[in-house]
mmCIF file with all atom_site columns, C-alpha atoms in Angstrom:
data_model
loop_
_atom_site.group_PDB
_atom_site.id
_atom_site.type_symbol
_atom_site.label_atom_id
_atom_site.label_alt_id
_atom_site.label_comp_id
_atom_site.label_asym_id
_atom_site.label_entity_id
_atom_site.label_seq_id
_atom_site.pdbx_PDB_ins_code
_atom_site.Cartn_x
_atom_site.Cartn_y
_atom_site.Cartn_z
_atom_site.occupancy
_atom_site.B_iso_or_equiv
_atom_site.pdbx_formal_charge
_atom_site.auth_seq_id
_atom_site.auth_comp_id
_atom_site.auth_asym_id
_atom_site.auth_atom_id
_atom_site.pdbx_PDB_model_num
ATOM 1  C CA . GLU A 1 1  ? 86.691  -131.601 114.563 1.00 56.00 ? 1  GLU A CA 1
ATOM 2  C CA . GLY A 1 2  ? 84.298  -129.450 116.620 1.00 61.00 ? 2  GLY A CA 1
ATOM 3  C CA . SER A 1 3  ? 81.882  -128.400 113.877 1.00 74.00 ? 3  SER A CA 1
ATOM 4  C CA . LEU A 1 4  ? 78.112  -128.477 114.265 1.00 81.00 ? 4  LEU A CA 1
ATOM 5  C CA . THR A 1 5  ? 78.017  -130.982 111.398 1.00 84.00 ? 5  THR A CA 1
ATOM 6  C CA . ALA A 1 6  ? 80.283  -133.343 113.342 1.00 82.00 ? 6  ALA A CA 1
ATOM 7  C CA . ILE A 1 7  ? 78.089  -132.988 116.446 1.00 83.00 ? 7  ILE A CA 1
ATOM 8  C CA . ALA A 1 8  ? 74.893  -133.541 114.412 1.00 87.00 ? 8  ALA A CA 1
ATOM 9  C CA . GLU A 1 9  ? 76.212  -136.916 113.224 1.00 89.00 ? 9  GLU A CA 1
ATOM 10 C CA . ASN A 1 10 ? 75.591  -138.177 116.784 1.00 87.00 ? 10 ASN A CA 1
ATOM 11 C CA . PHE A 1 11 ? 71.895  -137.249 116.753 1.00 85.00 ? 11 PHE A CA 1
ATOM 12 C CA . SER A 1 12 ? 69.515  -138.767 114.228 1.00 83.00 ? 12 SER A CA 1
ATOM 13 C CA . GLN A 1 13 ? 66.653  -136.474 115.299 1.00 82.00 ? 13 GLN A CA 1
ATOM 14 C CA . CYS A 1 14 ? 68.058  -132.985 114.884 1.00 90.00 ? 14 CYS A CA 1
ATOM 15 C CA . ARG A 1 15 ? 67.940  -129.969 112.589 1.00 91.00 ? 15 ARG A CA 1
ATOM 16 C CA . LEU A 1 16 ? 71.149  -128.313 111.450 1.00 91.00 ? 16 LEU A CA 1
ATOM 17 C CA . GLU A 1 17 ? 71.163  -124.761 110.122 1.00 84.00 ? 17 GLU A CA 1
ATOM 18 C CA . ASP A 1 18 ? 74.047  -122.384 109.388 1.00 77.00 ? 18 ASP A CA 1
ATOM 19 C CA . SER A 1 19 ? 75.071  -121.580 112.950 1.00 79.00 ? 19 SER A CA 1
ATOM 20 C CA . SER A 1 20 ? 72.602  -123.594 115.012 1.00 89.00 ? 20 SER A CA 1
ATOM 21 C CA . LEU A 1 21 ? 71.934  -127.235 115.848 1.00 92.00 ? 21 LEU A CA 1
ATOM 22 C CA . GLU A 1 22 ? 68.528  -128.125 117.314 1.00 94.00 ? 22 GLU A CA 1
ATOM 23 C CA . ILE A 1 23 ? 68.154  -131.460 119.113 1.00 94.00 ? 23 ILE A CA 1
ATOM 24 C CA . TYR A 1 24 ? 64.696  -132.691 120.143 1.00 94.00 ? 24 TYR A CA 1
ATOM 25 C CA . TYR A 1 25 ? 63.826  -134.732 123.246 1.00 94.00 ? 25 TYR A CA 1
ATOM 26 C CA . ASP A 1 26 ? 60.649  -136.322 124.598 1.00 95.00 ? 26 ASP A CA 1
ATOM 27 C CA . GLU A 1 27 ? 59.336  -136.005 128.171 1.00 96.00 ? 27 GLU A CA 1
ATOM 28 C CA . ASN A 1 28 ? 61.932  -138.571 129.355 1.00 97.00 ? 28 ASN A CA 1
ATOM 29 C CA . TRP A 1 29 ? 64.828  -136.729 127.668 1.00 94.00 ? 29 TRP A CA 1
ATOM 30 C CA . ASP A 1 30 ? 65.177  -139.405 125.008 1.00 93.00 ? 30 ASP A CA 1
ATOM 31 C CA . PRO A 1 31 ? 65.966  -138.103 121.492 1.00 92.00 ? 31 PRO A CA 1
ATOM 32 C CA . CYS A 1 32 ? 62.840  -137.990 119.314 1.00 93.00 ? 32 CYS A CA 1
ATOM 33 C CA . PRO A 1 33 ? 61.392  -136.387 116.157 1.00 93.00 ? 33 PRO A CA 1
ATOM 34 C CA . GLU A 1 34 ? 60.526  -132.685 116.338 1.00 92.00 ? 34 GLU A CA 1
ATOM 35 C CA . ASN A 1 35 ? 56.757  -133.342 116.161 1.00 94.00 ? 35 ASN A CA 1
ATOM 36 C CA . LYS A 1 36 ? 56.902  -135.530 119.322 1.00 94.00 ? 36 LYS A CA 1
ATOM 37 C CA . SER A 1 37 ? 59.283  -133.365 121.328 1.00 94.00 ? 37 SER A CA 1
ATOM 38 C CA . THR A 1 38 ? 58.766  -131.796 124.724 1.00 96.00 ? 38 THR A CA 1
ATOM 39 C CA . TYR A 1 39 ? 62.249  -130.335 125.055 1.00 96.00 ? 39 TYR A CA 1
ATOM 40 C CA . LEU A 1 40 ? 64.612  -128.619 122.652 1.00 95.00 ? 40 LEU A CA 1
ATOM 41 C CA . ALA A 1 41 ? 68.354  -128.088 123.056 1.00 95.00 ? 41 ALA A CA 1
ATOM 42 C CA . ALA A 1 42 ? 69.547  -125.383 120.651 1.00 95.00 ? 42 ALA A CA 1
ATOM 43 C CA . LEU A 1 43 ? 73.334  -125.229 120.295 1.00 92.00 ? 43 LEU A CA 1
ATOM 44 C CA . THR A 1 44 ? 74.988  -122.223 118.685 1.00 90.00 ? 44 THR A CA 1
ATOM 45 C CA . ILE A 1 45 ? 78.698  -121.649 118.190 1.00 83.00 ? 45 ILE A CA 1
ATOM 46 C CA . SER A 1 46 ? 80.056  -118.116 118.182 1.00 80.00 ? 46 SER A CA 1
ATOM 47 C CA . ASP A 1 47 ? 82.330  -116.783 115.468 1.00 69.00 ? 47 ASP A CA 1
ATOM 48 C CA . SER A 1 48 ? 85.135  -116.172 117.941 1.00 63.00 ? 48 SER A CA 1
ATOM 49 C CA . SER A 1 49 ? 87.842  -118.791 118.012 1.00 55.00 ? 49 SER A CA 1
ATOM 50 C CA . TYR A 1 50 ? 91.543  -119.030 118.660 1.00 56.00 ? 50 TYR A CA 1
ATOM 51 C CA . GLU A 1 51 ? 93.000  -120.411 115.454 1.00 57.00 ? 51 GLU A CA 1
ATOM 52 C CA . LYS A 1 52 ? 90.190  -123.025 115.341 1.00 66.00 ? 52 LYS A CA 1
ATOM 53 C CA . HIS A 1 53 ? 91.439  -124.672 118.552 1.00 72.00 ? 53 HIS A CA 1
ATOM 54 C CA . PHE A 1 54 ? 88.984  -123.102 120.983 1.00 78.00 ? 54 PHE A CA 1
ATOM 55 C CA . LEU A 1 55 ? 85.242  -122.894 120.339 1.00 79.00 ? 55 LEU A CA 1
ATOM 56 C CA . GLU A 1 56 ? 82.666  -121.003 122.382 1.00 84.00 ? 56 GLU A CA 1
ATOM 57 C CA . GLY A 1 57 ? 78.909  -121.044 122.227 1.00 88.00 ? 57 GLY A CA 1
ATOM 58 C CA . GLU A 1 58 ? 75.751  -121.610 124.186 1.00 93.00 ? 58 GLU A CA 1
ATOM 59 C CA . ILE A 1 59 ? 73.028  -124.175 124.627 1.00 93.00 ? 59 ILE A CA 1
ATOM 60 C CA . GLN A 1 60 ? 69.492  -122.910 125.136 1.00 96.00 ? 60 GLN A CA 1
ATOM 61 C CA . ILE A 1 61 ? 67.077  -125.406 126.694 1.00 97.00 ? 61 ILE A CA 1
ATOM 62 C CA . TYR A 1 62 ? 63.351  -125.028 125.984 1.00 97.00 ? 62 TYR A CA 1
ATOM 63 C CA . GLU A 1 63 ? 60.296  -126.845 127.281 1.00 96.00 ? 63 GLU A CA 1
ATOM 64 C CA . ASP A 1 64 ? 57.676  -126.426 124.585 1.00 90.00 ? 64 ASP A CA 1
ATOM 65 C CA . GLN A 1 65 ? 58.143  -122.694 123.821 1.00 88.00 ? 65 GLN A CA 1
ATOM 66 C CA . ASP A 1 66 ? 59.448  -121.641 127.263 1.00 95.00 ? 66 ASP A CA 1
ATOM 67 C CA . LEU A 1 67 ? 63.169  -120.984 127.761 1.00 97.00 ? 67 LEU A CA 1
ATOM 68 C CA . LEU A 1 68 ? 64.334  -122.990 130.784 1.00 96.00 ? 68 LEU A CA 1
ATOM 69 C CA . SER A 1 69 ? 68.075  -122.432 130.818 1.00 97.00 ? 69 SER A CA 1
ATOM 70 C CA . VAL A 1 70 ? 71.028  -120.989 128.936 1.00 97.00 ? 70 VAL A CA 1
ATOM 71 C CA . LEU A 1 71 ? 74.390  -122.711 129.287 1.00 95.00 ? 71 LEU A CA 1
ATOM 72 C CA . ASP A 1 72 ? 77.665  -121.184 128.132 1.00 93.00 ? 72 ASP A CA 1
ATOM 73 C CA . VAL A 1 73 ? 79.912  -123.840 126.642 1.00 88.00 ? 73 VAL A CA 1
ATOM 74 C CA . SER A 1 74 ? 83.501  -123.988 125.438 1.00 85.00 ? 74 SER A CA 1
ATOM 75 C CA . CYS A 1 75 ? 85.611  -126.702 123.893 1.00 80.00 ? 75 CYS A CA 1
ATOM 76 C CA . TYR A 1 76 ? 89.324  -127.064 123.236 1.00 79.00 ? 76 TYR A CA 1
ATOM 77 C CA . ILE A 1 77 ? 90.158  -128.826 119.978 1.00 75.00 ? 77 ILE A CA 1
ATOM 78 C CA . PRO A 1 78 ? 93.450  -130.749 120.256 1.00 77.00 ? 78 PRO A CA 1
ATOM 79 C CA . ILE A 1 79 ? 96.289  -129.576 118.053 1.00 72.00 ? 79 ILE A CA 1
ATOM 80 C CA . GLU A 1 80 ? 97.311  -132.242 115.551 1.00 73.00 ? 80 GLU A CA 1
ATOM 81 C CA . ALA A 1 81 ? 100.983 -133.118 115.033 1.00 71.00 ? 81 ALA A CA 1
ATOM 82 C CA . GLY A 1 82 ? 102.510 -130.808 112.473 1.00 67.00 ? 82 GLY A CA 1
ATOM 83 C CA . GLU A 1 83 ? 100.154 -127.868 113.116 1.00 60.00 ? 83 GLU A CA 1
#
């Protein structure tokens, strides 16, 4: 489906807000609760899309409070038969 809600279903230790999904990791990059995290991956999806079949966004990677990296991401959503 491509929604943040669908992505969040794969991560038990995350926080989902309107346009952002935050996923927490420990020092070994294993998913963990927010209060035990060393790293944070914050995924946002932009409002631009091509008829809901192309999504764009970015992932910001933090260590504690320091921004380490910003990754631009895109995803093609397959067209279902009959669309």
